[in-house]
CSV table of C-alpha atoms in Angstrom, one decimal:
chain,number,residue,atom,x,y,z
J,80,UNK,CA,-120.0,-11.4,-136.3
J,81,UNK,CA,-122.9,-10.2,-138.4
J,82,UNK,CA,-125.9,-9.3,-135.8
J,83,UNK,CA,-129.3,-10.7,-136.4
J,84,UNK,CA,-132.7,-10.0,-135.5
J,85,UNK,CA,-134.4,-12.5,-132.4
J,86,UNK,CA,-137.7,-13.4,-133.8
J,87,UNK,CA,-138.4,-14.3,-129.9
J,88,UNK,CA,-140.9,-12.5,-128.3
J,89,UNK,CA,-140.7,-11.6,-125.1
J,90,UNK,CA,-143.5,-12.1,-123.0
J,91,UNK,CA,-142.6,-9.9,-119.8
J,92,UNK,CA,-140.4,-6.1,-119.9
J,93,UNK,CA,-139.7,-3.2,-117.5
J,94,UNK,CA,-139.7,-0.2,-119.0
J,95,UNK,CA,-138.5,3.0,-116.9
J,96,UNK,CA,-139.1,6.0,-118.4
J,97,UNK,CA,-137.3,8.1,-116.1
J,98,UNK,CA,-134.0,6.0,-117.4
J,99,UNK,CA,-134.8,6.6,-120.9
J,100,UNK,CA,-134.9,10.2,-121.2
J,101,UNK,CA,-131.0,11.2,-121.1
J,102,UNK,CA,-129.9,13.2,-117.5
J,103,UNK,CA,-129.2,16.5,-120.0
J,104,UNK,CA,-132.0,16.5,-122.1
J,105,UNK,CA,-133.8,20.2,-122.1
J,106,UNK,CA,-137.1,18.7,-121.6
J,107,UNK,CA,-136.2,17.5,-117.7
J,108,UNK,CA,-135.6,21.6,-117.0
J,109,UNK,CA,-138.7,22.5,-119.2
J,110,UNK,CA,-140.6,19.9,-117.0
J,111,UNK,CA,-139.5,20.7,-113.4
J,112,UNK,CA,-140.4,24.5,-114.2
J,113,UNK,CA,-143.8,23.5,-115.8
J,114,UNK,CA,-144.9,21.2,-112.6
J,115,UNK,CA,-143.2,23.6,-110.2
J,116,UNK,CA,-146.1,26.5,-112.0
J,117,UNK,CA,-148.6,24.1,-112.1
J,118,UNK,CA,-148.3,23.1,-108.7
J,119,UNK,CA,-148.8,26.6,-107.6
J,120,UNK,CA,-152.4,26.6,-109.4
J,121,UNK,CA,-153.3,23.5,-108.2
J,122,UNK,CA,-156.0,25.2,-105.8
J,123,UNK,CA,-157.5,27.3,-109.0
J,124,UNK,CA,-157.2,24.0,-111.0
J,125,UNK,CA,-159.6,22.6,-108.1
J,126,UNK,CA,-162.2,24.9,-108.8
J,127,UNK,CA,-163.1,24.5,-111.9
J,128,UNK,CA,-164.2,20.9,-111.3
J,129,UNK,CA,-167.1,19.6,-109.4
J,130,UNK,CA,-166.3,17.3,-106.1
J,131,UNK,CA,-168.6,14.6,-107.4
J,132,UNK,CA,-168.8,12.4,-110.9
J,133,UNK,CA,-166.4,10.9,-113.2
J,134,UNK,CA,-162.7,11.9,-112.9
J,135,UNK,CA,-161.4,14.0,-115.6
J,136,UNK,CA,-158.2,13.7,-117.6
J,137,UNK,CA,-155.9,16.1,-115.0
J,138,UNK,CA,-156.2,19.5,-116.6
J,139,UNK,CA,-152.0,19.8,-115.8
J,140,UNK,CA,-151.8,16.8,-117.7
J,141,UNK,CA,-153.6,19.1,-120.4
J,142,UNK,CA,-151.8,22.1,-120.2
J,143,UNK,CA,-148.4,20.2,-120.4
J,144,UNK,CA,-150.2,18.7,-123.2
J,145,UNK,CA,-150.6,22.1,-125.3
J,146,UNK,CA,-147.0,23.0,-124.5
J,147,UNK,CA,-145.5,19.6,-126.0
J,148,UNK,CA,-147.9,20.8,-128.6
J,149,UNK,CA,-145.6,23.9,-129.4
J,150,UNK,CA,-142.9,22.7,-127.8
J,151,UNK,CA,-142.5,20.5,-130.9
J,152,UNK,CA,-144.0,22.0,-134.1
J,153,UNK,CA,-147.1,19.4,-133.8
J,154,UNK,CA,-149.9,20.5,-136.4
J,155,UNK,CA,-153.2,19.9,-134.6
J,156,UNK,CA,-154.4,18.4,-130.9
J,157,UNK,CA,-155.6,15.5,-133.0
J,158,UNK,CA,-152.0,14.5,-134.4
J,159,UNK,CA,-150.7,15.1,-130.8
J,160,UNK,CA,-153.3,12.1,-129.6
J,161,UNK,CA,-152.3,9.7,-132.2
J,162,UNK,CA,-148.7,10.6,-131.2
J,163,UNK,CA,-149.2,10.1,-127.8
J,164,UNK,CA,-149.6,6.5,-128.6
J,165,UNK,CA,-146.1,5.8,-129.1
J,166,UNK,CA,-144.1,8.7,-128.3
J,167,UNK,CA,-142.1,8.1,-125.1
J,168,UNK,CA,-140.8,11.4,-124.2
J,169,UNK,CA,-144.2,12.7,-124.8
J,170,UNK,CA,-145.8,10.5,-121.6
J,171,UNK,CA,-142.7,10.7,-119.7
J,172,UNK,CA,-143.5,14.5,-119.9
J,173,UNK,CA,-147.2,13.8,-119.0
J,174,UNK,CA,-146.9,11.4,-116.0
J,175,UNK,CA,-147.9,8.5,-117.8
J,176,UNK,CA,-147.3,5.2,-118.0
J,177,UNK,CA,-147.0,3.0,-121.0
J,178,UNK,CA,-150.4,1.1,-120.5
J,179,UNK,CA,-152.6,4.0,-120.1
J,180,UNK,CA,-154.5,4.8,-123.4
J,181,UNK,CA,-153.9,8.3,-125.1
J,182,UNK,CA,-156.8,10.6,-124.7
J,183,UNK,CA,-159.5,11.6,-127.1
J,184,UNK,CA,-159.0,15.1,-128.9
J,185,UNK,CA,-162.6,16.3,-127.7
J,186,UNK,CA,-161.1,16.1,-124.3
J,187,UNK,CA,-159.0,19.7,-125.2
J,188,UNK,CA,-162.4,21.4,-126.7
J,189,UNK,CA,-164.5,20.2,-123.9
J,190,UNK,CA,-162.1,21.6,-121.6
J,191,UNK,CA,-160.7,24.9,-122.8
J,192,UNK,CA,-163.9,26.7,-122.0
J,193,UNK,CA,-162.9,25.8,-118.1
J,194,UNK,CA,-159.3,27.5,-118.6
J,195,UNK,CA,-161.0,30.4,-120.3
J,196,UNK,CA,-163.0,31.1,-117.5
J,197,UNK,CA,-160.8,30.9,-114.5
J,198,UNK,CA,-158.4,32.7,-117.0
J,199,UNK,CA,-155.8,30.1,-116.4
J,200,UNK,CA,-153.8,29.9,-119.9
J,201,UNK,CA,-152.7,33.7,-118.5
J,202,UNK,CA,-152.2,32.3,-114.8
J,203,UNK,CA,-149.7,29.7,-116.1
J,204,UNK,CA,-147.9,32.2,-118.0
J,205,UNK,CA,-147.6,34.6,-114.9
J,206,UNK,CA,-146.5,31.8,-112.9
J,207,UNK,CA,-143.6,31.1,-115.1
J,208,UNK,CA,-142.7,34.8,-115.1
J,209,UNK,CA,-142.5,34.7,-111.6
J,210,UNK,CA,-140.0,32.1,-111.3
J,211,UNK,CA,-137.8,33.5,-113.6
J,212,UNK,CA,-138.5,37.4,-111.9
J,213,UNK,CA,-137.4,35.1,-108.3
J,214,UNK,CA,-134.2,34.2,-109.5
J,215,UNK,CA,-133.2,37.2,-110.7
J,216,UNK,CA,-133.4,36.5,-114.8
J,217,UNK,CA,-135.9,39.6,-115.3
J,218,UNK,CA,-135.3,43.7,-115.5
J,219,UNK,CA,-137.1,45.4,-113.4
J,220,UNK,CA,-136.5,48.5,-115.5
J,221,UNK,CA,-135.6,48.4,-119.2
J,222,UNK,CA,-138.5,46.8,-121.5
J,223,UNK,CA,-139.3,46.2,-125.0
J,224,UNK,CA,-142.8,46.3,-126.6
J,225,UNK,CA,-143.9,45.1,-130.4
J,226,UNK,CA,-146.8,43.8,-132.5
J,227,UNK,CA,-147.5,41.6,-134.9
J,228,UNK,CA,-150.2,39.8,-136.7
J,229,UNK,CA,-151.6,36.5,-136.1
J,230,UNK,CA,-153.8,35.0,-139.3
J,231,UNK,CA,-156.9,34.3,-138.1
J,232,UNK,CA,-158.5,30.6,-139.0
J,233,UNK,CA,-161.3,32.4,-141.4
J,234,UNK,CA,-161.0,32.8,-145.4
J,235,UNK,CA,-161.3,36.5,-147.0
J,236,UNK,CA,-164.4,34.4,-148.7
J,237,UNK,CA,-166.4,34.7,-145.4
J,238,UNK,CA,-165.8,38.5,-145.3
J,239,UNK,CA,-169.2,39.5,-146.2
J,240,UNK,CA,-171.4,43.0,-145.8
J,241,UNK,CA,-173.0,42.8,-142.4
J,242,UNK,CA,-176.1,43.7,-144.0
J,243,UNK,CA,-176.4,41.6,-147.2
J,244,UNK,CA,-178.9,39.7,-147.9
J,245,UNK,CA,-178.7,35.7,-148.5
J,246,UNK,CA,-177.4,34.2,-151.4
J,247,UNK,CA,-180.7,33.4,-153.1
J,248,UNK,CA,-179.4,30.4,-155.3
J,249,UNK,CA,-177.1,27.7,-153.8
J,250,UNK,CA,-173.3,28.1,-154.2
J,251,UNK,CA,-171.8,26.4,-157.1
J,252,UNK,CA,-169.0,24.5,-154.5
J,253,UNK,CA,-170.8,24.2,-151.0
J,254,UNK,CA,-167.4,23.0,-150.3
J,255,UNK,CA,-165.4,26.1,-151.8
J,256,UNK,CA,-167.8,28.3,-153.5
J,257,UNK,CA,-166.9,31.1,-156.2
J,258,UNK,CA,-167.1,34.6,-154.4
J,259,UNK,CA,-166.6,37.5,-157.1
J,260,UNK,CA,-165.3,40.9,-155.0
J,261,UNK,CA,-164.2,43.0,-157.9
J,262,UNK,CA,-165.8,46.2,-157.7
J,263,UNK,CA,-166.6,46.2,-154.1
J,264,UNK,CA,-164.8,48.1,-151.4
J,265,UNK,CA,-165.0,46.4,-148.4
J,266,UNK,CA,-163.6,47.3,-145.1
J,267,UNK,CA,-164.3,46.5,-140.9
J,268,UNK,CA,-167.0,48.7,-140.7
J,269,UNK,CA,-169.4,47.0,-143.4
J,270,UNK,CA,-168.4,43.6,-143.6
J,271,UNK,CA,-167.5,41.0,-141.2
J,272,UNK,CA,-166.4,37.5,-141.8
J,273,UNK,CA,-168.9,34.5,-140.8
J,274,UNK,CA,-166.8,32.2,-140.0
J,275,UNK,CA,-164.6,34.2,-137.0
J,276,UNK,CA,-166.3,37.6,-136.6
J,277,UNK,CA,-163.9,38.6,-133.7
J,278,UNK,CA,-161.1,38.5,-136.9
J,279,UNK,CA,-160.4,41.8,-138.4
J,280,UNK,CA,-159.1,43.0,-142.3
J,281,UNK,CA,-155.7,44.2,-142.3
J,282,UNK,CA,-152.9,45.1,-144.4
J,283,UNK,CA,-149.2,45.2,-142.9
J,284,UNK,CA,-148.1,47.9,-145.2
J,285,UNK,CA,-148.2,49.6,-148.1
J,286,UNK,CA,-148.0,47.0,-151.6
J,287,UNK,CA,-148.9,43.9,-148.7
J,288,UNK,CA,-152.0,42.0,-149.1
J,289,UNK,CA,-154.8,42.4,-146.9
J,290,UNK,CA,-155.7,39.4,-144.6
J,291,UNK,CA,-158.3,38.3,-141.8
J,292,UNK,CA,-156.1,39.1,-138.7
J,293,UNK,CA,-155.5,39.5,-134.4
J,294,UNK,CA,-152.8,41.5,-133.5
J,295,UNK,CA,-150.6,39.9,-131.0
J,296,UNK,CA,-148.5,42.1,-128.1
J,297,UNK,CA,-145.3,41.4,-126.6
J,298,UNK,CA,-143.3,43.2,-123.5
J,299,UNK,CA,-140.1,41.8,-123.2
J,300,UNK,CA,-137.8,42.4,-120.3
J,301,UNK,CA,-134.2,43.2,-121.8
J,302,UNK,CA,-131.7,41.6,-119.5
J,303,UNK,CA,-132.3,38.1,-120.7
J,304,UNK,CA,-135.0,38.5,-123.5
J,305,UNK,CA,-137.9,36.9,-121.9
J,306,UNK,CA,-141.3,37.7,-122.3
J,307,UNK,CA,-143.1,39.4,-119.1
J,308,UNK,CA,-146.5,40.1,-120.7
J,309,UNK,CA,-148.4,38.6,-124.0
J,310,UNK,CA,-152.0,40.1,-125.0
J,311,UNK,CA,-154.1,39.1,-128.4
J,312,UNK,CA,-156.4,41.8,-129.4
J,313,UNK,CA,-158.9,42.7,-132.0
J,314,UNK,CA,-156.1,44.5,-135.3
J,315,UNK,CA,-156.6,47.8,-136.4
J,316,UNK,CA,-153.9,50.7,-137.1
J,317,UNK,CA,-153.8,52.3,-133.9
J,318,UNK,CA,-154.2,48.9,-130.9
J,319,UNK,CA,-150.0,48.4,-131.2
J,320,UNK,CA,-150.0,51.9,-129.7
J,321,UNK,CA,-153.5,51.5,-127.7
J,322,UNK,CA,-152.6,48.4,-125.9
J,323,UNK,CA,-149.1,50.5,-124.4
J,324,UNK,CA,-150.7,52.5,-121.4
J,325,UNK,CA,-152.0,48.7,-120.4
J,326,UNK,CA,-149.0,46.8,-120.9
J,327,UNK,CA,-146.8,49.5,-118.5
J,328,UNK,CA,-149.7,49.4,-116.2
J,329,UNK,CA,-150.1,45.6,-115.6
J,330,UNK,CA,-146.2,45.2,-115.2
J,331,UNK,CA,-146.5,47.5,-112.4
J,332,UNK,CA,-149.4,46.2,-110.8
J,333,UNK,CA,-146.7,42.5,-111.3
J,334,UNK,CA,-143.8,43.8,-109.4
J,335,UNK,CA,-141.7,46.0,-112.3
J,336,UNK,CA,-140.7,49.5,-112.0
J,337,UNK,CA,-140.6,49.8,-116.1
J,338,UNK,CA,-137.9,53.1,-116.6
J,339,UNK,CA,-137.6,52.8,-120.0
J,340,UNK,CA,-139.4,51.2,-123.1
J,341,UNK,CA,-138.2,50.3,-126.3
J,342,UNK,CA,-140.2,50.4,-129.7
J,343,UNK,CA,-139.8,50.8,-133.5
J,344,UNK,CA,-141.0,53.3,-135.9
J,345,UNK,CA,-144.4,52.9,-135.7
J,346,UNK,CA,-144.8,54.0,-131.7
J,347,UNK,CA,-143.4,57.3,-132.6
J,348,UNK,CA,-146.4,59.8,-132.0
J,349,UNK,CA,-147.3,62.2,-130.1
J,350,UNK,CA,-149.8,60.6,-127.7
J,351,UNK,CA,-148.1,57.5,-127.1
J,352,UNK,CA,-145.0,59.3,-125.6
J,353,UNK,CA,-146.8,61.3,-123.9
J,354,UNK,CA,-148.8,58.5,-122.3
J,355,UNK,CA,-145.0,56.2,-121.9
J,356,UNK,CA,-144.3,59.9,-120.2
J,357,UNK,CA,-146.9,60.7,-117.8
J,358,UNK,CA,-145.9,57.3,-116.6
J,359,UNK,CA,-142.7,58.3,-115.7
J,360,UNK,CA,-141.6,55.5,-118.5
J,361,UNK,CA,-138.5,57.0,-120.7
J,362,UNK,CA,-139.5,56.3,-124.6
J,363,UNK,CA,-136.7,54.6,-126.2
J,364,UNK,CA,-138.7,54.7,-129.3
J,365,UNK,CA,-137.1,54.5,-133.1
J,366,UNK,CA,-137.3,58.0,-134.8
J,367,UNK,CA,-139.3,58.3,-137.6
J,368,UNK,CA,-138.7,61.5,-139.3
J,369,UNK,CA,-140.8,60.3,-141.9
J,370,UNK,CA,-143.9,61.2,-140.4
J,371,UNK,CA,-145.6,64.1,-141.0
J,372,UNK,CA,-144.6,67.3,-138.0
J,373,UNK,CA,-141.3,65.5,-137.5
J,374,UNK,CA,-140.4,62.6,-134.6
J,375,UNK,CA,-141.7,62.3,-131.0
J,376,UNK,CA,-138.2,61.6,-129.9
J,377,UNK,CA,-136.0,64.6,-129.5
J,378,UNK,CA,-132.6,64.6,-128.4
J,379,UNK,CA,-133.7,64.9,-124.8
J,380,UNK,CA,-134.0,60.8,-125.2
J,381,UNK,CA,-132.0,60.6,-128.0
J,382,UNK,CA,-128.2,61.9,-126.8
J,383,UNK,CA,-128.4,59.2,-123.6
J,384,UNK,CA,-125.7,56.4,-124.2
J,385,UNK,CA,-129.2,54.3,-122.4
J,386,UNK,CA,-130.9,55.2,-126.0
J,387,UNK,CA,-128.6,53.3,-127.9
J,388,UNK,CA,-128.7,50.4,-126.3
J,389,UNK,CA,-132.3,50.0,-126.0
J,390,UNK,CA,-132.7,50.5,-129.9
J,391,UNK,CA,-130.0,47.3,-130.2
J,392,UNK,CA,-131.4,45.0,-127.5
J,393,UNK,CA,-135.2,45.6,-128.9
J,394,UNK,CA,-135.1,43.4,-132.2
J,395,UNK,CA,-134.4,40.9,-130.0
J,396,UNK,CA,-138.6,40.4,-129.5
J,397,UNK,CA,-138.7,39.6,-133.2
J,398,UNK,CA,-136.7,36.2,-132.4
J,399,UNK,CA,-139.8,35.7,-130.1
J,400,UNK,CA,-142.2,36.6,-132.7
J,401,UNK,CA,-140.1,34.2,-135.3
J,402,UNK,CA,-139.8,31.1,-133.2
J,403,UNK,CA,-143.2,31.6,-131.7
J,404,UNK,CA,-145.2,31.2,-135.5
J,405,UNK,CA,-142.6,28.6,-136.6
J,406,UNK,CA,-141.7,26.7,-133.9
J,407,UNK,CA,-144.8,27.0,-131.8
J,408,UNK,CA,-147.2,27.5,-135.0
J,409,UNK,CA,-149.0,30.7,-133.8
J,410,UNK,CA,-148.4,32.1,-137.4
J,411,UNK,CA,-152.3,31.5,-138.2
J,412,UNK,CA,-154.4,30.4,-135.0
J,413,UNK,CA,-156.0,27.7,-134.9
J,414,UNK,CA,-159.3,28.6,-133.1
J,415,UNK,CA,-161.9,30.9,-133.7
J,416,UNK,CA,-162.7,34.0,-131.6
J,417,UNK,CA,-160.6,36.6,-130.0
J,418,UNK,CA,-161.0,34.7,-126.4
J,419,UNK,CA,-159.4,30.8,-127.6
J,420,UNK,CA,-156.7,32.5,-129.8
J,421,UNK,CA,-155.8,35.1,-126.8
J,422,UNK,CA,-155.5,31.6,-124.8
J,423,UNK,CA,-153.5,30.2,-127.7
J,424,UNK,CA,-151.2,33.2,-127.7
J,425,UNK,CA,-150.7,32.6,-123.7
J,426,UNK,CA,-149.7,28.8,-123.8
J,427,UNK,CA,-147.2,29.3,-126.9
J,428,UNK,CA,-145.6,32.3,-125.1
J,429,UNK,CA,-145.3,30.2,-121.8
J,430,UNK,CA,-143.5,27.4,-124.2
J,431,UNK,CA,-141.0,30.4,-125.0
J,432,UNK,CA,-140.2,31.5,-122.1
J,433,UNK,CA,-140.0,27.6,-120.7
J,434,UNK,CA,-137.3,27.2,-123.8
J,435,UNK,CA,-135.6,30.5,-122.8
J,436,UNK,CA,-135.2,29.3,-119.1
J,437,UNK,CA,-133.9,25.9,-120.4
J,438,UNK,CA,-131.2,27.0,-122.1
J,439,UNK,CA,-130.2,30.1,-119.2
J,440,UNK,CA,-130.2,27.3,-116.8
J,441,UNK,CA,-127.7,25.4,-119.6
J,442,UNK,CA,-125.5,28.4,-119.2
J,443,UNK,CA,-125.5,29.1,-115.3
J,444,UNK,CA,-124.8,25.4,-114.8
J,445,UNK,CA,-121.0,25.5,-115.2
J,446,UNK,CA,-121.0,28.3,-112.8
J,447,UNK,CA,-123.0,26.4,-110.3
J,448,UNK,CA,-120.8,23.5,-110.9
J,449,UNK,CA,-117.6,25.5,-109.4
């Protein structure tokens, strides 16, 4: 019999959200590690709030918030409000109920100035890192370390001369004036843009266009491919090899004892082997026998059977890179300044490694099972 639609309203329903989101669905693993993380920063959470006033929208409930966020491709904080509205697995994920109202967008602006200070987009991210380093998912001793560029929010329009003087007649769009910059070299060291001067002019390479950029640094551990360290910094040609020393040195400061670390081409000089070396870190860095005076790498590293397998395992952090800018939309930040974009950078990379762990725990459950 043909089914039709009840025109009946009912007045009265119970709603459990807990029986609506299926037993197997990824986001109940994503959300157990997320609270379990949170939980453990509940007394730095404290802190950043007074003991008297108005509550505040639970800053975990805004954190989870900016994971959903990149968790599932949502364009803006704005669009994430509106979907709040009606979007069950979102709340479920948040804590809430179905009568509370979403929350305004300002709430996310008024309050990332609080995360940046107590430094708690890169506390969140550690957190997570420890889990995964406590049940054994992380090598202590093989790594994996790349760059790549982040678009900043800023049009090559607003990269002006530092020095210039101002316009003297109004621009012909206020909205989207002509800018003429034939004839004019410009370059970081004589113009800066004035919409995000923390953003830098950069080419990838040769015959590439050059764009407004932060570089972006990933370690990966290389048992499992998750990320153990994420940094945004100001781009020029040398900070992919600058930021190494650092990287090593925080992940020893964390627990690792980094043995060897993989890189491409680019790594291959001189001083940043003999930094990886000094370290007692093995360089497991591509050969470029391009470069002028010949490779870095000499068959001291190079005729190890440890060699080869590092130079196989490392593309694996350009899978993070890939799903990071077009799953979690960190291909061109959406904030201005090196300091909200680095905090950006931490909360996409925590939403990685969350997904990672999801699907690890997906395989090991059979296993558990027997």
């Amino acid at each position: 019999m043909r089914g039709r639609r009840d025109p009946q309203i009912t007045m009265l329903a119970f709603i459990d959200l807990e029986e609506r989101v299926p037993q197997d669905h990824p986001l109940r693993t994503i959300k157990r590690l997320a609270d379990d993380a949170l939980a453990e920063l509940s007394p730095e959470l404290d802190a950043m709030y007074a003991e008297g006033g108005r509550p505040s929208i639970p800053p975990e409930r805004l954190l989870k918030a900016s994971l959903l966020i990149a968790l599932y491709s949502v364009r803006s904080e704005r669009a994430f409000c509106e979907e709040l509205d009606y979007h069950l697995l979102f709340r479920w994920f948040l804590d809430m109920n179905l009568i509370e109202p979403s929350f305004d967008p300002t709430t996310f602006t008024k309050n990332r100035a609080r995360l940046l200070e107590h430094a708690i987009g890169q506390r969140l991210f550690d957190e997570v890192v420890a889990a995964a380093h406590g049940q054994g998912l992380l090598s202590d001793e093989h790594f994996t370390v790349d760059g790549t560029l982040i678009e900043a929010a800023a049009s090559l329009k607003s990269f002006r001369r530092r020095d210039g003087e101002p316009p003297t007649a109004p621009p012909d769009d206020p909205g989207n004036p002509t800018v003429n910059f034939h004839g004019e070299r410009r370059s970081n060291a004589t113009h800066q843009s004035t919409t995000d001067p923390d953003a830098r002019l950069l080419r990838k390479g040769k015959g590439k266009e050059a764009k407004l950029v932060f570089l972006a640094h990933a370690l990966m551990e290389n048992r499992n491919g998750l990320l153990v360290d994420f940094q945004v910094t100001h781009a020029d040609g040398t900070a992919e090899r600058a930021v190494v020393p650092d990287l090593v040195d925080d992940a020893r400061e964390r627990g690792f004892r980094p043995r060897t670390l993989g890189a491409d081409k680019n790594y291959d000089t001189a001083e940043c082997v003999a930094d990886l070396r000094v370290r007692g870190v093995t360089p497991h860095i591509a050969q470029n026998t391009e470069r002028k005076g010949g490779s870095a790498i000499d068959g001291r590293t190079t005729r190890h059977a440890g060699y080869s397998i590092s130079q196989r395992i490392r593309k694996r952090v350009e899978e993070i890179f890939g799903w990071m800018k077009t799953v979690g939309g960190f291909r061109r930040t959406r904030y201005r300044g090196l300091d909200r974009t680095g905090l950006a950078g931490y909360l996409v990379a925590t939403a990685y490694n969350l997904v990672r762990l999801s699907r690890l725990a997906i395989r090991a459950a059979p296993l558990v099972a027997a």
